[in-house]
mmCIF file of C-alpha atoms in Angstrom:
data_model
loop_
_atom_site.group_PDB
_atom_site.id
_atom_site.type_symbol
_atom_site.label_atom_id
_atom_site.label_comp_id
_atom_site.label_asym_id
_atom_site.label_seq_id
_atom_site.Cartn_x
_atom_site.Cartn_y
_atom_site.Cartn_z
ATOM 1 C CA ALA A 9 21.556 -2.154 2.015
ATOM 2 C CA GLN A 10 19.631 -0.559 -1.326
ATOM 3 C CA ARG A 11 15.859 -0.210 -0.273
ATOM 4 C CA VAL A 12 12.930 2.106 -1.702
ATOM 5 C CA THR A 13 10.659 3.786 0.712
ATOM 6 C CA GLN A 14 7.233 5.098 -0.969
ATOM 7 C CA PRO A 15 5.904 7.158 2.276
ATOM 8 C CA GLU A 16 2.323 7.562 1.335
ATOM 9 C CA LYS A 17 0.267 4.582 2.063
ATOM 10 C CA LEU A 18 -2.869 5.592 0.279
ATOM 11 C CA LEU A 19 -3.576 9.045 -1.171
ATOM 12 C CA SER A 20 -6.634 11.171 -2.848
ATOM 13 C CA VAL A 21 -7.036 12.813 -5.606
ATOM 14 C CA PHE A 22 -9.947 14.656 -7.571
ATOM 15 C CA LYS A 23 -10.519 13.704 -11.175
ATOM 16 C CA GLY A 24 -8.391 16.888 -13.264
ATOM 17 C CA ALA A 25 -6.176 17.857 -9.747
ATOM 18 C CA PRO A 26 -2.281 16.973 -9.894
ATOM 19 C CA VAL A 27 -0.745 13.677 -8.678
ATOM 20 C CA GLU A 28 2.867 13.079 -7.133
ATOM 21 C CA LEU A 29 3.680 9.608 -5.620
ATOM 22 C CA LYS A 30 6.621 9.676 -4.296
ATOM 23 C CA CYS A 31 9.859 7.442 -3.180
ATOM 24 C CA ASN A 32 13.069 7.601 -1.883
ATOM 25 C CA TYR A 33 15.852 5.071 -2.479
ATOM 26 C CA SER A 34 19.437 4.156 -1.411
ATOM 27 C CA TYR A 35 21.344 2.961 -2.735
ATOM 28 C CA SER A 36 25.410 2.439 -3.301
ATOM 29 C CA GLY A 37 25.854 3.730 -6.678
ATOM 30 C CA SER A 38 24.159 5.120 -9.897
ATOM 31 C CA PRO A 39 21.074 2.301 -9.964
ATOM 32 C CA GLU A 40 18.228 2.413 -12.421
ATOM 33 C CA LEU A 41 14.770 3.787 -11.311
ATOM 34 C CA PHE A 42 11.364 2.326 -12.106
ATOM 35 C CA TRP A 43 7.729 2.520 -11.657
ATOM 36 C CA TYR A 44 5.199 -0.304 -11.502
ATOM 37 C CA VAL A 45 2.096 -0.393 -11.723
ATOM 38 C CA GLN A 46 -0.829 -3.127 -10.566
ATOM 39 C CA TYR A 47 -4.921 -1.984 -12.072
ATOM 40 C CA SER A 48 -8.301 -3.257 -10.508
ATOM 41 C CA ARG A 49 -7.747 -7.261 -10.695
ATOM 42 C CA GLN A 50 -4.835 -7.293 -13.298
ATOM 43 C CA ARG A 51 -1.270 -8.013 -13.149
ATOM 44 C CA LEU A 52 1.907 -5.847 -12.353
ATOM 45 C CA GLN A 53 3.344 -3.996 -15.119
ATOM 46 C CA LEU A 54 6.005 -1.710 -15.652
ATOM 47 C CA LEU A 55 4.400 1.479 -16.343
ATOM 48 C CA LEU A 56 7.895 3.919 -16.154
ATOM 49 C CA ARG A 57 11.689 3.723 -16.376
ATOM 50 C CA HIS A 58 13.734 6.769 -15.480
ATOM 51 C CA ILE A 59 16.430 5.956 -18.595
ATOM 52 C CA SER A 60 14.518 6.618 -21.568
ATOM 53 C CA ARG A 61 12.997 10.018 -20.321
ATOM 54 C CA GLU A 62 8.848 9.689 -21.502
ATOM 55 C CA SER A 63 5.410 10.278 -20.750
ATOM 56 C CA ILE A 64 3.930 7.184 -19.843
ATOM 57 C CA LYS A 65 -0.333 8.064 -19.639
ATOM 58 C CA GLY A 66 0.741 11.182 -18.665
ATOM 59 C CA PHE A 67 2.544 10.289 -15.963
ATOM 60 C CA THR A 68 6.449 11.771 -15.608
ATOM 61 C CA ALA A 69 9.350 10.966 -13.093
ATOM 62 C CA ASP A 70 12.891 12.251 -12.962
ATOM 63 C CA LEU A 71 15.283 10.857 -11.063
ATOM 64 C CA ASN A 72 16.857 13.751 -7.952
ATOM 65 C CA LYS A 73 20.285 11.734 -7.861
ATOM 66 C CA GLY A 74 20.856 15.180 -5.061
ATOM 67 C CA GLU A 75 17.782 14.175 -3.302
ATOM 68 C CA THR A 76 17.536 10.251 -4.195
ATOM 69 C CA SER A 77 14.216 10.729 -4.953
ATOM 70 C CA PHE A 78 12.324 9.909 -7.732
ATOM 71 C CA HIS A 79 8.577 11.109 -7.490
ATOM 72 C CA LEU A 80 6.467 10.090 -9.593
ATOM 73 C CA LYS A 81 3.816 13.181 -11.281
ATOM 74 C CA LYS A 82 1.126 13.486 -13.036
ATOM 75 C CA PRO A 83 -0.790 16.742 -13.865
ATOM 76 C CA PHE A 84 -4.244 16.133 -14.083
ATOM 77 C CA ALA A 85 -5.442 12.939 -12.824
ATOM 78 C CA GLN A 86 -8.169 11.074 -13.887
ATOM 79 C CA GLU A 87 -10.524 8.299 -12.313
ATOM 80 C CA GLU A 88 -8.443 5.506 -14.743
ATOM 81 C CA ASP A 89 -5.215 5.965 -12.921
ATOM 82 C CA SER A 90 -6.975 5.542 -10.710
ATOM 83 C CA ALA A 91 -4.833 1.602 -9.375
ATOM 84 C CA MET A 92 -2.078 1.247 -6.915
ATOM 85 C CA TYR A 93 1.896 2.161 -8.030
ATOM 86 C CA TYR A 94 5.190 0.624 -6.462
ATOM 87 C CA CYS A 95 8.467 2.250 -7.038
ATOM 88 C CA ALA A 96 11.205 -0.238 -8.057
ATOM 89 C CA LEU A 97 15.301 0.375 -7.853
ATOM 90 C CA SER A 98 17.558 -1.630 -9.731
ATOM 91 C CA GLY A 99 20.922 -2.738 -8.952
ATOM 92 C CA HIS A 100 23.885 -3.042 -11.357
ATOM 93 C CA GLY A 101 24.958 -6.450 -9.563
ATOM 94 C CA GLY A 102 24.414 -8.346 -12.808
ATOM 95 C CA GLY A 103 21.330 -8.675 -11.144
ATOM 96 C CA ALA A 104 22.040 -10.665 -8.562
ATOM 97 C CA ASP A 105 19.938 -8.414 -6.186
ATOM 98 C CA GLY A 106 16.774 -8.192 -9.081
ATOM 99 C CA LEU A 107 14.651 -5.197 -8.102
ATOM 100 C CA THR A 108 13.827 -3.767 -5.012
ATOM 101 C CA PHE A 109 10.105 -2.403 -4.330
ATOM 102 C CA GLY A 110 8.766 -0.398 -2.485
ATOM 103 C CA LYS A 111 5.474 -0.658 0.045
ATOM 104 C CA GLY A 112 3.274 0.522 -2.854
ATOM 105 C CA THR A 113 0.828 3.676 -2.969
ATOM 106 C CA HIS A 114 -2.480 2.843 -3.421
ATOM 107 C CA LEU A 115 -3.673 5.871 -5.641
ATOM 108 C CA ILE A 116 -7.590 6.894 -5.447
ATOM 109 C CA ILE A 117 -9.008 9.206 -7.587
ATOM 110 C CA GLN A 118 -12.114 10.284 -6.918
ATOM 111 C CA PRO A 119 -14.715 11.768 -9.165
ATOM 112 C CA ASP B 16 1.968 -13.247 -27.043
ATOM 113 C CA ALA B 17 0.549 -15.109 -24.229
ATOM 114 C CA GLY B 18 2.690 -13.153 -21.957
ATOM 115 C CA VAL B 19 4.508 -14.918 -18.838
ATOM 116 C CA THR B 20 2.601 -17.777 -17.285
ATOM 117 C CA GLN B 21 2.063 -19.502 -13.717
ATOM 118 C CA SER B 22 0.379 -22.636 -12.340
ATOM 119 C CA PRO B 23 -1.482 -23.112 -9.987
ATOM 120 C CA THR B 24 -3.344 -19.827 -9.530
ATOM 121 C CA HIS B 25 -3.860 -21.151 -5.942
ATOM 122 C CA LEU B 26 -2.997 -23.790 -3.198
ATOM 123 C CA ILE B 27 -4.018 -24.464 -0.133
ATOM 124 C CA LYS B 28 -0.752 -26.420 1.584
ATOM 125 C CA THR B 29 0.023 -27.039 5.815
ATOM 126 C CA ARG B 30 3.144 -26.640 7.922
ATOM 127 C CA GLY B 31 5.782 -28.679 6.820
ATOM 128 C CA GLN B 32 5.042 -30.001 3.233
ATOM 129 C CA HIS B 33 6.486 -28.885 0.481
ATOM 130 C CA VAL B 34 5.452 -27.275 -2.925
ATOM 131 C CA THR B 35 6.604 -26.525 -6.785
ATOM 132 C CA LEU B 36 5.083 -23.593 -7.928
ATOM 133 C CA ARG B 37 5.758 -23.271 -12.061
ATOM 134 C CA CYS B 38 6.167 -19.959 -14.215
ATOM 135 C CA SER B 39 6.836 -20.829 -18.702
ATOM 136 C CA PRO B 40 8.161 -16.593 -19.550
ATOM 137 C CA ILE B 41 7.806 -14.904 -22.630
ATOM 138 C CA SER B 42 8.650 -16.766 -26.060
ATOM 139 C CA GLY B 43 12.342 -15.248 -26.155
ATOM 140 C CA HIS B 44 12.564 -13.461 -23.167
ATOM 141 C CA LYS B 45 16.168 -16.171 -21.246
ATOM 142 C CA SER B 46 16.013 -14.382 -17.410
ATOM 143 C CA VAL B 47 13.816 -15.495 -14.819
ATOM 144 C CA SER B 48 13.207 -13.705 -11.738
ATOM 145 C CA TRP B 49 10.807 -15.359 -8.551
ATOM 146 C CA TYR B 50 9.687 -12.622 -6.021
ATOM 147 C CA GLN B 51 7.324 -12.536 -2.678
ATOM 148 C CA GLN B 52 3.977 -10.558 -1.963
ATOM 149 C CA VAL B 53 3.336 -10.883 1.353
ATOM 150 C CA LEU B 54 -0.351 -8.598 1.637
ATOM 151 C CA GLY B 55 0.170 -4.443 2.774
ATOM 152 C CA GLN B 56 4.268 -5.162 0.780
ATOM 153 C CA GLY B 57 5.961 -4.398 -1.934
ATOM 154 C CA PRO B 58 7.696 -7.092 -4.079
ATOM 155 C CA GLN B 59 10.328 -9.302 -2.445
ATOM 156 C CA PHE B 60 13.374 -10.549 -4.709
ATOM 157 C CA ILE B 61 13.834 -14.146 -4.531
ATOM 158 C CA PHE B 62 16.171 -15.717 -7.370
ATOM 159 C CA GLN B 63 16.730 -14.594 -10.916
ATOM 160 C CA TYR B 64 17.730 -16.763 -14.124
ATOM 161 C CA TYR B 65 19.438 -16.440 -16.479
ATOM 162 C CA GLU B 66 20.890 -19.614 -19.225
ATOM 163 C CA LYS B 67 20.068 -22.473 -16.933
ATOM 164 C CA GLU B 68 21.434 -20.671 -14.396
ATOM 165 C CA GLU B 69 21.140 -18.396 -10.431
ATOM 166 C CA ARG B 70 21.655 -14.618 -11.037
ATOM 167 C CA GLY B 71 20.836 -13.735 -7.989
ATOM 168 C CA ARG B 72 19.573 -14.912 -4.702
ATOM 169 C CA GLY B 73 17.934 -12.331 -2.236
ATOM 170 C CA ASN B 74 17.398 -13.130 1.733
ATOM 171 C CA PHE B 75 15.143 -16.494 1.824
ATOM 172 C CA PRO B 76 16.056 -19.776 4.194
ATOM 173 C CA ASP B 77 17.685 -22.453 1.839
ATOM 174 C CA ARG B 78 14.480 -24.516 2.332
ATOM 175 C CA PHE B 79 13.744 -22.044 -1.489
ATOM 176 C CA SER B 80 15.300 -23.442 -4.119
ATOM 177 C CA ALA B 81 14.472 -23.183 -8.175
ATOM 178 C CA ARG B 82 15.527 -24.503 -11.313
ATOM 179 C CA GLN B 83 15.568 -23.058 -14.548
ATOM 180 C CA PHE B 84 14.326 -25.545 -17.164
ATOM 181 C CA PRO B 85 16.706 -25.673 -21.095
ATOM 182 C CA ASN B 86 12.946 -24.004 -22.912
ATOM 183 C CA TYR B 87 13.915 -21.516 -19.766
ATOM 184 C CA SER B 88 11.009 -22.509 -17.627
ATOM 185 C CA SER B 89 10.929 -22.151 -13.954
ATOM 186 C CA GLU B 90 10.683 -23.468 -11.440
ATOM 187 C CA LEU B 91 10.055 -22.208 -7.249
ATOM 188 C CA ASN B 92 10.219 -24.904 -4.795
ATOM 189 C CA VAL B 93 9.987 -24.345 -0.823
ATOM 190 C CA ASN B 94 10.944 -27.420 1.756
ATOM 191 C CA ALA B 95 9.333 -27.424 5.439
ATOM 192 C CA LEU B 96 6.172 -24.739 4.699
ATOM 193 C CA LEU B 97 5.876 -22.451 7.318
ATOM 194 C CA LEU B 98 2.608 -20.120 8.029
ATOM 195 C CA GLY B 99 4.591 -17.517 7.300
ATOM 196 C CA ASP B 100 5.050 -18.626 3.856
ATOM 197 C CA SER B 101 1.790 -17.929 2.416
ATOM 198 C CA ALA B 102 2.431 -15.156 0.491
ATOM 199 C CA LEU B 103 1.534 -14.583 -3.464
ATOM 200 C CA TYR B 104 4.555 -15.574 -5.271
ATOM 201 C CA LEU B 105 5.397 -13.949 -8.080
ATOM 202 C CA CYS B 106 6.941 -14.885 -11.349
ATOM 203 C CA ALA B 107 8.748 -12.112 -13.393
ATOM 204 C CA SER B 108 10.770 -12.741 -16.921
ATOM 205 C CA SER B 109 13.191 -10.818 -19.258
ATOM 206 C CA LEU B 110 15.484 -10.046 -22.161
ATOM 207 C CA THR B 111 18.490 -9.549 -20.016
ATOM 208 C CA GLY B 112 21.213 -10.374 -21.422
ATOM 209 C CA GLN B 113 24.379 -9.408 -19.379
ATOM 210 C CA GLY B 114 24.642 -6.661 -17.404
ATOM 211 C CA ALA B 115 22.846 -4.375 -15.721
ATOM 212 C CA GLN B 116 18.415 -5.295 -15.065
ATOM 213 C CA GLY B 117 16.101 -4.891 -17.548
ATOM 214 C CA PRO B 118 12.347 -4.608 -17.299
ATOM 215 C CA GLN B 119 10.750 -7.469 -16.150
ATOM 216 C CA HIS B 120 7.203 -8.708 -16.954
ATOM 217 C CA PHE B 121 5.205 -10.384 -14.464
ATOM 218 C CA GLY B 122 2.837 -13.230 -14.630
ATOM 219 C CA ASP B 123 0.053 -13.009 -12.608
ATOM 220 C CA GLY B 124 1.500 -14.976 -9.762
ATOM 221 C CA THR B 125 0.644 -17.741 -7.241
ATOM 222 C CA ARG B 126 -1.365 -17.552 -3.319
ATOM 223 C CA LEU B 127 0.126 -19.498 -1.832
ATOM 224 C CA SER B 128 -2.287 -20.176 1.513
ATOM 225 C CA ILE B 129 -0.367 -22.225 4.705
ATOM 226 C CA LEU B 130 -3.238 -23.799 6.930
#
């Protein structure tokens, strides 16, 4: 069974400080990993996906297959980064398993 | 582009009733997925439909069913409602063709409350 674990329910950091949101997964194969973000009063939206290997809004995430992790990082947090962040996994079963989400981490950036 | 639209936004039902939730995908998207999000949890996969056929099903009872129409819109039906069905129901669409999942574009959801 596939599983995504986000160990931190709440993470509070000061503006300008580095941010790391942890995500660990369990999947017997090569999954595709995503980070989704939900800002206050907005819909859930894709932030980035591991196969793109891109930086969005200063955030990056590297897939570490050895540690089965996909942590989200940003060197300097900004107040507008405050949001709910979900790590998600997709297997390669033609969509049969859908996306498996973690429980989410509420990131608060303090001024 | 209006994005994924869902209706209604809020719904109140009583135990034992049935409910139908509706979703219109982004224009050009042929895949629709449904998720249930209980307070404090991440979304949980219910169904995926692609080209009007069910392509995936999550771990939900048979009281949950769905279908996709020729215009790619979709309905999620839940029968014999239980208190535990109270949740935010999210619809997501994607361009995904055959093969692995792609990025999902989510709607605002339907908030279902069971009394």
